[in-house]
CSV table of N, CA and C and ligand atoms in Angstrom, one decimal:
chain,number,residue,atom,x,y,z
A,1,UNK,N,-13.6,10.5,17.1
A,1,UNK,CA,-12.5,10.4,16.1
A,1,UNK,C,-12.9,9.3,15.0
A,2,UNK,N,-12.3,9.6,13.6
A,2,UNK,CA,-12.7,8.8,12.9
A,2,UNK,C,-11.6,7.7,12.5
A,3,UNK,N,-12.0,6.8,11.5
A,3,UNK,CA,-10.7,6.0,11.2
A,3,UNK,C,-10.4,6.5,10.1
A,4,UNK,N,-9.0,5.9,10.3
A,4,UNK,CA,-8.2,7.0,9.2
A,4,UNK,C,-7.2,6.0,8.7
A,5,UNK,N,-6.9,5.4,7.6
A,5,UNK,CA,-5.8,4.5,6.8
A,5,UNK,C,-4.8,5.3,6.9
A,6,UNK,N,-3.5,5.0,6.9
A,6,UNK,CA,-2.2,5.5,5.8
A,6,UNK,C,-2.2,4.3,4.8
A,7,UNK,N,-2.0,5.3,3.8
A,7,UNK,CA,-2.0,4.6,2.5
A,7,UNK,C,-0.4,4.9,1.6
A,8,UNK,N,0.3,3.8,2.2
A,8,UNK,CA,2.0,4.5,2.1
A,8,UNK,C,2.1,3.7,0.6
A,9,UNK,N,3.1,4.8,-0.1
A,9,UNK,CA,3.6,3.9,-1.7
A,9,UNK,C,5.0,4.4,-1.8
A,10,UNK,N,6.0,3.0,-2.0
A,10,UNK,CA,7.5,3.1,-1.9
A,10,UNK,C,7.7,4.3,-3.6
A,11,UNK,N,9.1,3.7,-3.6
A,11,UNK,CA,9.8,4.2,-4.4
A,11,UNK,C,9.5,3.6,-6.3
A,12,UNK,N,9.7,4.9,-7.0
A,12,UNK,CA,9.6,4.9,-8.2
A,12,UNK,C,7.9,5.1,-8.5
A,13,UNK,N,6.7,4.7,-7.6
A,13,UNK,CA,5.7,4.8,-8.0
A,13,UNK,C,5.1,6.6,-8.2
A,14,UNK,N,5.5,7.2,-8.1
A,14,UNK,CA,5.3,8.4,-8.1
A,14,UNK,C,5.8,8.6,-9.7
A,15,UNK,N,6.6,7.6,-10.3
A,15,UNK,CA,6.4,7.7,-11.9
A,15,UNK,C,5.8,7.0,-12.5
A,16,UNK,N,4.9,6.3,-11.7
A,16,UNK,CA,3.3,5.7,-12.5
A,16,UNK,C,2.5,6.1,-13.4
A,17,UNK,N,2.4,5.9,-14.5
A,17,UNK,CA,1.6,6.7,-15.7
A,17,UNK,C,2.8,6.6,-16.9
A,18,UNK,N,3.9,6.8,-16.9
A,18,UNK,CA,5.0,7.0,-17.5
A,18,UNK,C,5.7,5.6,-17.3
A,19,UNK,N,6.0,5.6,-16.4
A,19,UNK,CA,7.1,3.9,-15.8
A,19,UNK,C,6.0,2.5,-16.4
A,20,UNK,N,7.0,2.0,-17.1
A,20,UNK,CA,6.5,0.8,-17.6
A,20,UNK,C,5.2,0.3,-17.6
A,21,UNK,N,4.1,1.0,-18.5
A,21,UNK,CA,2.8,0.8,-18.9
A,21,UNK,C,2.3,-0.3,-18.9
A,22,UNK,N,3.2,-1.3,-19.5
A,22,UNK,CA,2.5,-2.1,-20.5
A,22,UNK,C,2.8,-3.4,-18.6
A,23,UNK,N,3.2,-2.5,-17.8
A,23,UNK,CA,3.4,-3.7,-16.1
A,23,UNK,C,2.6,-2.7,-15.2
A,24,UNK,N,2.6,-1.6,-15.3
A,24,UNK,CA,2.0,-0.7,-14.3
A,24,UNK,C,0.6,-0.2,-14.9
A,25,UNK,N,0.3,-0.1,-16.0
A,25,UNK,CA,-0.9,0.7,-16.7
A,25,UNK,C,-0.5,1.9,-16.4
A,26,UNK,N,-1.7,2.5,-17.1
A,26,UNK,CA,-1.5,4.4,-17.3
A,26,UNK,C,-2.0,5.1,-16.0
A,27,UNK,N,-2.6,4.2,-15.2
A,27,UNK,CA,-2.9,5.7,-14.1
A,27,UNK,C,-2.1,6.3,-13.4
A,28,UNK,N,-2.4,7.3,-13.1
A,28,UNK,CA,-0.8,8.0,-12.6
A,28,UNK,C,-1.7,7.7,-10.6
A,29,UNK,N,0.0,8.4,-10.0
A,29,UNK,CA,-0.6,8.1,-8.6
A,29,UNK,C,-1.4,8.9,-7.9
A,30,UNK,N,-1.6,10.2,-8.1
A,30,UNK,CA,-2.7,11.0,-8.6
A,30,UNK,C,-4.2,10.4,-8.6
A,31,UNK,N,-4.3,9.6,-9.7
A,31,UNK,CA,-5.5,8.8,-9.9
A,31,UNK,C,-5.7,8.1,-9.1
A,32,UNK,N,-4.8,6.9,-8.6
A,32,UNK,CA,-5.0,5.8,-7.4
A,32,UNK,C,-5.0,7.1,-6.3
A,33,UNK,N,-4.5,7.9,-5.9
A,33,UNK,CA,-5.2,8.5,-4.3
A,33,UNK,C,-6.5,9.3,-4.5
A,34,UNK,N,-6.9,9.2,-6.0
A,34,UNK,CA,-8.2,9.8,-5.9
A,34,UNK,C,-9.0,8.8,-5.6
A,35,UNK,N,-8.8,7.5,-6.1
A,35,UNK,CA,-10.0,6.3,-6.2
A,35,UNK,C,-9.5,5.7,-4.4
A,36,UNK,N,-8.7,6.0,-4.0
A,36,UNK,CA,-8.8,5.9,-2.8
A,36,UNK,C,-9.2,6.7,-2.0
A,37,UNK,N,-9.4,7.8,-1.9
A,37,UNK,CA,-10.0,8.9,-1.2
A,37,UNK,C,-11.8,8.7,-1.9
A,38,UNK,N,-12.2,8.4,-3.0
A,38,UNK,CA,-13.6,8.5,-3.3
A,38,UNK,C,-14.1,7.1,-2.7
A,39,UNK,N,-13.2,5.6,-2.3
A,39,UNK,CA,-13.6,4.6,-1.8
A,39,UNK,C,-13.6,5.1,-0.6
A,40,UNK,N,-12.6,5.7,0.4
A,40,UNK,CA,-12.8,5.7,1.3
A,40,UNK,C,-14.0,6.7,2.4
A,41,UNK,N,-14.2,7.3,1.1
A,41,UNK,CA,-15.3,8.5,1.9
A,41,UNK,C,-16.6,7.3,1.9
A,42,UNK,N,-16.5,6.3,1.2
A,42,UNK,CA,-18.1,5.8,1.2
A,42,UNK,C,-18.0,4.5,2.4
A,43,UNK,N,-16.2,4.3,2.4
A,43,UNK,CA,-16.4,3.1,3.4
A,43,UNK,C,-16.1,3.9,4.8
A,44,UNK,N,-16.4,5.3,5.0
A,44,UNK,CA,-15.9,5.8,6.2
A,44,UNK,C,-14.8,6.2,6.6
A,45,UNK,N,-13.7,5.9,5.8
A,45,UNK,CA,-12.4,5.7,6.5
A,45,UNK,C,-11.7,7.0,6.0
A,46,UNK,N,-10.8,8.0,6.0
A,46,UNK,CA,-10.3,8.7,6.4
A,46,UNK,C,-8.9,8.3,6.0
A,47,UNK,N,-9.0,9.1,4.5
A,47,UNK,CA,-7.3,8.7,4.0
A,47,UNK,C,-6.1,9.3,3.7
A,48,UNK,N,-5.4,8.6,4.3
A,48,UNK,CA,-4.0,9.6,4.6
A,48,UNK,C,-3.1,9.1,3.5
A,49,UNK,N,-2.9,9.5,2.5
A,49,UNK,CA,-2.0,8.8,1.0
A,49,UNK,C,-0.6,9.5,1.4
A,50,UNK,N,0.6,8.4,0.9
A,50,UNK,CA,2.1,9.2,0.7
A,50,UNK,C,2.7,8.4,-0.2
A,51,UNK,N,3.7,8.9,-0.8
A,51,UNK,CA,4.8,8.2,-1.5
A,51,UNK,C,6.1,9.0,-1.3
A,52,UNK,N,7.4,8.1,-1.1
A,52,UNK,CA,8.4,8.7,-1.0
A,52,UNK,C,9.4,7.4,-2.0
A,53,UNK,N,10.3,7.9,-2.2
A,53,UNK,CA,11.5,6.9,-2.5
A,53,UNK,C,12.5,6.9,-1.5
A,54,UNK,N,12.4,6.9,-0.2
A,54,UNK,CA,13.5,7.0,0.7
A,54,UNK,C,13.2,5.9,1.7
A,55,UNK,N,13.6,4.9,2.1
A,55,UNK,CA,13.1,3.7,2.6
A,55,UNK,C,13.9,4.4,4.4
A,56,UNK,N,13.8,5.5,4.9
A,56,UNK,CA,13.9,5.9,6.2
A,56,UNK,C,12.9,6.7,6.5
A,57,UNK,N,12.1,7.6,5.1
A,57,UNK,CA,11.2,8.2,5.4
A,57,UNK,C,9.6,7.6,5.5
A,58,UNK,N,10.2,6.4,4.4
A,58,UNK,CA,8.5,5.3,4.9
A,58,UNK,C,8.8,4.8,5.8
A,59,UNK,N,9.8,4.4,7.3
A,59,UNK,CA,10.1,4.0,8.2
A,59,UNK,C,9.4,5.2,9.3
A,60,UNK,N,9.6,5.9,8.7
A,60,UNK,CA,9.3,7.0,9.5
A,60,UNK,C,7.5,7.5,9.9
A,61,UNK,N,7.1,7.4,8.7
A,61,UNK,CA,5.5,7.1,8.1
A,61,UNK,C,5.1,6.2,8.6
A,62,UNK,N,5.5,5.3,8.9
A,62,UNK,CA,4.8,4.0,10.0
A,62,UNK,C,5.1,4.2,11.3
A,63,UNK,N,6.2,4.4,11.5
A,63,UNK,CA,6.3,4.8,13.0
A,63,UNK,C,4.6,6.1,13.5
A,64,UNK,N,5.0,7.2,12.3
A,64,UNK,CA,3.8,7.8,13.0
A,64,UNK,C,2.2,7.1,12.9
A,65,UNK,N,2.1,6.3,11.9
A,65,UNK,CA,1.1,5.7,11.7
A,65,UNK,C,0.8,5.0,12.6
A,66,UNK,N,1.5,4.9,13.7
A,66,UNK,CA,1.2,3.6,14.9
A,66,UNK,C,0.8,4.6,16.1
A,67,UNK,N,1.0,6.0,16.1
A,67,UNK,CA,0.3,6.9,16.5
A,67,UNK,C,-0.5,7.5,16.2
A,68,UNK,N,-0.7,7.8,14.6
A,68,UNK,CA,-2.3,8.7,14.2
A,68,UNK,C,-3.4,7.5,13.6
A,69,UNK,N,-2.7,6.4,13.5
A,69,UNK,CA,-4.0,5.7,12.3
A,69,UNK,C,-4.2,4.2,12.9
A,70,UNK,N,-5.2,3.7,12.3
A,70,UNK,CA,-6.3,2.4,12.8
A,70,UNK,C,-5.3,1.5,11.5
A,71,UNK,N,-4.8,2.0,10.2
A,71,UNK,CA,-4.4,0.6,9.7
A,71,UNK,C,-3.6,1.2,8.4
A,72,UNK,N,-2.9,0.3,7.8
A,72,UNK,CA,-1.8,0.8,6.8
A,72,UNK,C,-1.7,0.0,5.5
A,73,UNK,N,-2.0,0.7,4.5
A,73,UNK,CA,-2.1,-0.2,3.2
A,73,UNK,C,-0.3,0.1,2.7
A,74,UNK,N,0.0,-0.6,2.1
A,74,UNK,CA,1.1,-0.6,1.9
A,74,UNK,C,1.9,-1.5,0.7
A,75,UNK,N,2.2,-0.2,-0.3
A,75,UNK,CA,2.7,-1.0,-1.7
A,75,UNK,C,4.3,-0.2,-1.9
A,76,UNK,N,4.9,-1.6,-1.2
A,76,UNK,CA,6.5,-0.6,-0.8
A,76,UNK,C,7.2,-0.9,-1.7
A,77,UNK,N,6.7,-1.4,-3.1
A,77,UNK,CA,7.3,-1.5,-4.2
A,77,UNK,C,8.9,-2.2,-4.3
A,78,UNK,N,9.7,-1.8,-4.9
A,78,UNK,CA,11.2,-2.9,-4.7
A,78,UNK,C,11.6,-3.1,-3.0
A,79,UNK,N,11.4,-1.9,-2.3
A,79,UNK,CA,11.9,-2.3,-1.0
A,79,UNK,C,10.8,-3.4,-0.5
A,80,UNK,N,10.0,-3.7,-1.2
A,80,UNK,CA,9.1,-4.8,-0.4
A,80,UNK,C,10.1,-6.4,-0.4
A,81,UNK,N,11.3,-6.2,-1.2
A,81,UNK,CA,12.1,-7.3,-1.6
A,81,UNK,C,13.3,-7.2,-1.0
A,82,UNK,N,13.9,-6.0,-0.2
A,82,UNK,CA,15.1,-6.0,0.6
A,82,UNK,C,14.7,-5.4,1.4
A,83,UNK,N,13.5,-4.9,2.0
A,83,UNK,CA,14.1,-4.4,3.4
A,83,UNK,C,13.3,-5.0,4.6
A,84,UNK,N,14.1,-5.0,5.4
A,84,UNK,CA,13.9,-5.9,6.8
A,84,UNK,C,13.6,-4.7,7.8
A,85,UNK,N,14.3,-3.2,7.5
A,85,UNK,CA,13.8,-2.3,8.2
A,85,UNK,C,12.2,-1.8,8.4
A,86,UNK,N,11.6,-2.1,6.8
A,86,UNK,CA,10.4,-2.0,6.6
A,86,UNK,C,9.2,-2.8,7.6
A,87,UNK,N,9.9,-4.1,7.4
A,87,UNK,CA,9.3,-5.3,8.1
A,87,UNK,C,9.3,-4.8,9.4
A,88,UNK,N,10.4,-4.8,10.3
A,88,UNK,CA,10.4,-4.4,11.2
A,88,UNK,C,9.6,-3.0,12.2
A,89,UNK,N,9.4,-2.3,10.9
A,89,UNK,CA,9.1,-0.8,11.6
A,89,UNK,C,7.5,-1.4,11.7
A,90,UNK,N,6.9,-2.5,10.4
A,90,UNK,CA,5.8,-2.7,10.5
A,90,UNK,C,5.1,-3.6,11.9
A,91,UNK,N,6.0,-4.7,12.6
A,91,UNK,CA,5.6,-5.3,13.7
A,91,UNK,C,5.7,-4.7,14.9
A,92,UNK,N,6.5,-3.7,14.6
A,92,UNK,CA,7.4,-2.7,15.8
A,92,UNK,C,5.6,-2.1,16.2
A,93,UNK,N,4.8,-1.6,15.1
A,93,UNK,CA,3.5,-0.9,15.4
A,93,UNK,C,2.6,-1.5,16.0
A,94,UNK,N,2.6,-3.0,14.9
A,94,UNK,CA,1.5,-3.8,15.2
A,94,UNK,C,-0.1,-3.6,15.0
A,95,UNK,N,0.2,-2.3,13.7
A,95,UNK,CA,-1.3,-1.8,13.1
A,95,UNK,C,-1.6,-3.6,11.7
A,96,UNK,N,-3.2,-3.5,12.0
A,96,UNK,CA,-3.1,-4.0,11.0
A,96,UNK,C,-2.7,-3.6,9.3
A,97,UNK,N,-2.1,-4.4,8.5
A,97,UNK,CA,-1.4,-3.9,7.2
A,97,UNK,C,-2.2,-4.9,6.2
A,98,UNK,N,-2.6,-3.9,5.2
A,98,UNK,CA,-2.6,-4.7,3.8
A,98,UNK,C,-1.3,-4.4,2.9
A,99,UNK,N,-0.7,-5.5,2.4
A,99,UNK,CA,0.4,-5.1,1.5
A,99,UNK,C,-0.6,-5.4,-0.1
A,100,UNK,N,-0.4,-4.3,-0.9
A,100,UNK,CA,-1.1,-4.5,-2.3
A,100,UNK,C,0.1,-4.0,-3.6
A,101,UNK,N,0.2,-4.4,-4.3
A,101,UNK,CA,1.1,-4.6,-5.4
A,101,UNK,C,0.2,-4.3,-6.8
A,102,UNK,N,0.3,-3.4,-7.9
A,102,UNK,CA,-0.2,-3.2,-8.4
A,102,UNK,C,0.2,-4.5,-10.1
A,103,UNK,N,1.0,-5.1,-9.9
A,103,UNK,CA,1.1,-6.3,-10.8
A,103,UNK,C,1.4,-7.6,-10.0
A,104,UNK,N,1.2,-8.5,-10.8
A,104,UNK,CA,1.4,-10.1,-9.9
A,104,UNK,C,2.8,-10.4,-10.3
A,105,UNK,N,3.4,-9.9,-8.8
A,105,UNK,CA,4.6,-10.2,-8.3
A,105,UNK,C,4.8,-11.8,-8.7
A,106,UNK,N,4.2,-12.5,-8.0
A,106,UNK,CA,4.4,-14.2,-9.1
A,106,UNK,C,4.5,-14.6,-10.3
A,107,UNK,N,3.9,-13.3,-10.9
A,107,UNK,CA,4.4,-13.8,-12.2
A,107,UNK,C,5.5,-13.6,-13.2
A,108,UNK,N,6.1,-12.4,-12.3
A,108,UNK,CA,7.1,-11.6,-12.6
A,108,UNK,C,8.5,-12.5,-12.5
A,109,UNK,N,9.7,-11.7,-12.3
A,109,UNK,CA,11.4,-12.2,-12.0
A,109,UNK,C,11.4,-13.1,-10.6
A,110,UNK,N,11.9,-13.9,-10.4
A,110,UNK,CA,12.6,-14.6,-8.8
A,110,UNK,C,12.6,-13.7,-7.5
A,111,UNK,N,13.0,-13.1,-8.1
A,111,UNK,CA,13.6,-12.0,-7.0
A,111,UNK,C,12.3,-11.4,-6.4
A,112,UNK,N,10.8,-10.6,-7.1
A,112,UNK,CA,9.9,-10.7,-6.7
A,112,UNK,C,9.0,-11.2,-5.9
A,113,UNK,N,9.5,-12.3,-6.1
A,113,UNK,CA,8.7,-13.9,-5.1
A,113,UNK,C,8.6,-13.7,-3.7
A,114,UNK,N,9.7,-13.2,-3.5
A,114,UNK,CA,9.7,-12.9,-1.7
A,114,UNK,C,9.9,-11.5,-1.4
A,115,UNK,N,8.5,-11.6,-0.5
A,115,UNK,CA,8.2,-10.0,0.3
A,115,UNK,C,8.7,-10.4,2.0
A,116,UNK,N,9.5,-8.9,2.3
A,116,UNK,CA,9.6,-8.9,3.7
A,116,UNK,C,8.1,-8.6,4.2
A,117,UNK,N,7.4,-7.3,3.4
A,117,UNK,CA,6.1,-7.1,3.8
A,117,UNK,C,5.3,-8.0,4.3
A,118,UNK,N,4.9,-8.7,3.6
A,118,UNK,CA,4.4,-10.1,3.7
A,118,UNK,C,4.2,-10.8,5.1
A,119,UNK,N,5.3,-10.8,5.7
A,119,UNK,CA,5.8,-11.4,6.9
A,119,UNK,C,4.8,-10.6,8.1
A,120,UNK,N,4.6,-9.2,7.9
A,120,UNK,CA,4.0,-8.1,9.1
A,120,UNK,C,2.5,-8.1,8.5
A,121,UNK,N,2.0,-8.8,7.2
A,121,UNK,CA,1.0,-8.2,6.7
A,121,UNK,C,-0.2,-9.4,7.1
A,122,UNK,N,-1.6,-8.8,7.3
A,122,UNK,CA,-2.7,-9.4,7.4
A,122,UNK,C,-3.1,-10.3,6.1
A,123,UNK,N,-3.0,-9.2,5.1
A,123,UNK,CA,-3.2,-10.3,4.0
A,123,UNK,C,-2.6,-8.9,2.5
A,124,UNK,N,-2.4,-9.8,1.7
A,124,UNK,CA,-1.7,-9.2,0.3
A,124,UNK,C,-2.8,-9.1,-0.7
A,125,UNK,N,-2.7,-8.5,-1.6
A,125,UNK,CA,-3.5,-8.4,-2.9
A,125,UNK,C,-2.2,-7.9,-3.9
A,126,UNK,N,-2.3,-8.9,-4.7
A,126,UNK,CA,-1.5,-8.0,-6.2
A,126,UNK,C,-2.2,-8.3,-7.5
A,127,UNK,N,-2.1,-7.9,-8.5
A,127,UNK,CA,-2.0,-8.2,-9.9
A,127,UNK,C,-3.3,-7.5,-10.1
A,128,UNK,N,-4.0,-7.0,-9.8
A,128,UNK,CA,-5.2,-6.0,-10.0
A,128,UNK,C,-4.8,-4.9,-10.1
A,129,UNK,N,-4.2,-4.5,-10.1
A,129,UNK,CA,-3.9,-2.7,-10.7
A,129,UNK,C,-4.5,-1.9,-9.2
A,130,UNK,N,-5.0,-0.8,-9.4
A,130,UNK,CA,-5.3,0.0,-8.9
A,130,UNK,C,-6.2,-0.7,-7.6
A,131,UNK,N,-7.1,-1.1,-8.8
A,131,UNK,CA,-8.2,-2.0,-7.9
A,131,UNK,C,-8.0,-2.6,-6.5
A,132,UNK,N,-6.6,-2.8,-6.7
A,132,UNK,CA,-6.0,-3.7,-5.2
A,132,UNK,C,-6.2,-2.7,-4.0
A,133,UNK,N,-6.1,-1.6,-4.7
A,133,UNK,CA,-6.1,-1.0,-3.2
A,133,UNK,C,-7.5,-0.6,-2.8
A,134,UNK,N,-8.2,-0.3,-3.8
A,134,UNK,CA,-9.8,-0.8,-3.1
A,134,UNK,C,-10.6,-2.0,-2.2
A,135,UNK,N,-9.7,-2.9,-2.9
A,135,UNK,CA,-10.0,-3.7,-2.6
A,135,UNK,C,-9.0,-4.0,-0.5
A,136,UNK,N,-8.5,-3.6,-0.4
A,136,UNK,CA,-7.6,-3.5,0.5
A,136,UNK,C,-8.6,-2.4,1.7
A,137,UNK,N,-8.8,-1.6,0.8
A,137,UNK,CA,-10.0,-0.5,2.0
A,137,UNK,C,-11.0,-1.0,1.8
A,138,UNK,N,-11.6,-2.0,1.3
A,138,UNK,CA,-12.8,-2.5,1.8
A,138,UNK,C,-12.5,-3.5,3.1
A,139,UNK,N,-11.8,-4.4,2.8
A,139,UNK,CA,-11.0,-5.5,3.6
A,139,UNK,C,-10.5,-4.6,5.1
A,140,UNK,N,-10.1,-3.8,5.1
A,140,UNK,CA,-10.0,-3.3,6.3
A,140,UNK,C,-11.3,-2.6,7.1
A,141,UNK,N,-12.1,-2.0,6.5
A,141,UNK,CA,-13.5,-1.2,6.9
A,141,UNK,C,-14.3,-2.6,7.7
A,142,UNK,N,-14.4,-4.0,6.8
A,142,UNK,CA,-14.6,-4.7,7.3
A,142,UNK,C,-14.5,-5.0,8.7
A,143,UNK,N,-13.2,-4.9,8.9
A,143,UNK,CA,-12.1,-5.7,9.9
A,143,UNK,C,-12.6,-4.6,10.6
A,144,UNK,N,-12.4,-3.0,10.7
A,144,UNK,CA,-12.2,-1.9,11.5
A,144,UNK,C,-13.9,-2.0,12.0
A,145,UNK,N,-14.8,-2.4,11.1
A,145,UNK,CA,-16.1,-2.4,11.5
A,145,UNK,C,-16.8,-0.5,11.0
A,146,UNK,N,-16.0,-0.5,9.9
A,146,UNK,CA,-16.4,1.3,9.7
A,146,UNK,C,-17.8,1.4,9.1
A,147,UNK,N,-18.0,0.0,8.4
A,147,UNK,CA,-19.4,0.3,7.5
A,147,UNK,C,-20.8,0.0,7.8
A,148,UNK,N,-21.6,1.1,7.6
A,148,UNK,CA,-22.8,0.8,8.0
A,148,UNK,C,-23.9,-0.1,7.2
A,149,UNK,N,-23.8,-0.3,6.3
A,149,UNK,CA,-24.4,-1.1,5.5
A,149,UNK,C,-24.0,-2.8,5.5
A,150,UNK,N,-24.6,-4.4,5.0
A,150,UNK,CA,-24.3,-5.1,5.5
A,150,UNK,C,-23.3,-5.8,4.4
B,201,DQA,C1,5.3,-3.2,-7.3
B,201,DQA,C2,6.1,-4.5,-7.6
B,201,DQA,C3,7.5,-4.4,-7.2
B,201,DQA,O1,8.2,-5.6,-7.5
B,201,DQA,C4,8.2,-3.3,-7.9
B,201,DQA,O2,9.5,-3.2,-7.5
B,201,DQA,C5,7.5,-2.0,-7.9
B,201,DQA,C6,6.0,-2.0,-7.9
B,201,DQA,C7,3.9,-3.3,-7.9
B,201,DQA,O3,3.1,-2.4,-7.4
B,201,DQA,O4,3.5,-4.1,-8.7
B,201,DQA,O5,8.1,-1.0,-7.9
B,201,DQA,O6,5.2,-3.1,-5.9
């Protein structure tokens, strides 16, 4: 069997490309599960991409994730800032998590400053755009030991 990421993305990002350019850039999400699927085929890993805006259905997606998959990237967008369900569903598994954010949440409003994510997560990446999440499946291939090169 191979390894296999969930690569979960909350709500509103599914209007990426359109939604606030000049904080999100123009790639649509589309583009980021392609650049994830083309990183992942070279780090081994086996990518499972979703986005919902329903914060029971990404509850849901991790619950299975803690049955089909080795590790969980995770950009749960505003619910990274109110939900405790999320948090929870994420320790409840106990898969390793990267939480990535495609702008720097610190530099942004108050309210951004604090992730429940954060709390369940191995380590965070934001303010890199897309990149973060490469950067996130390398960081895990590492950890999972998927790469054959040094
Ligand atoms: C975001 C940052 C969140 O604060 C925001 O609610 C989002 C996207 C990001 O990728 O930069 O929807 O997670």
């Amino acid at each position: 069997m191979g390894t296999t990421i969930m690569v979960l993305n909350g709500p509103n990002l599914n209007l990426l490309g359109i939604r606030e350019p000049g904080i999100y850039g123009t790639e649509t999400l589309a583009d980021i599960e392609s650049i994830c699927k083309r990183r992942g085929e070279k780090l081994g890993l086996e990518i499972d991409f979703r986005q919902s805006n329903n914060e029971g259905e990404l509850v849901g997606w991790i619950h299975e994730a803690g049955r089909k998959a080795d590790a969980i990237v995770l950009n749960a967008a505003a619910y990274t800032h109110t939900s405790v369900a999320l948090m929870d569903a994420l320790l409840s598994v106990g898969l390793p998590v990267i939480e990535v954010h495609l702008s720097n949440i610190f530099r942004r409003e108050d309210f951004r400053h604090h992730s429940y994510v954060s709390k369940a997560a191995v380590g965070v990446i934001c303010g890199l755009g897309s990149h973060g999440y490469e950067l996130a499946l390398e960081a895990l291939a590492k950890t999972l030991n998927t790469t054959q090169e040094a």
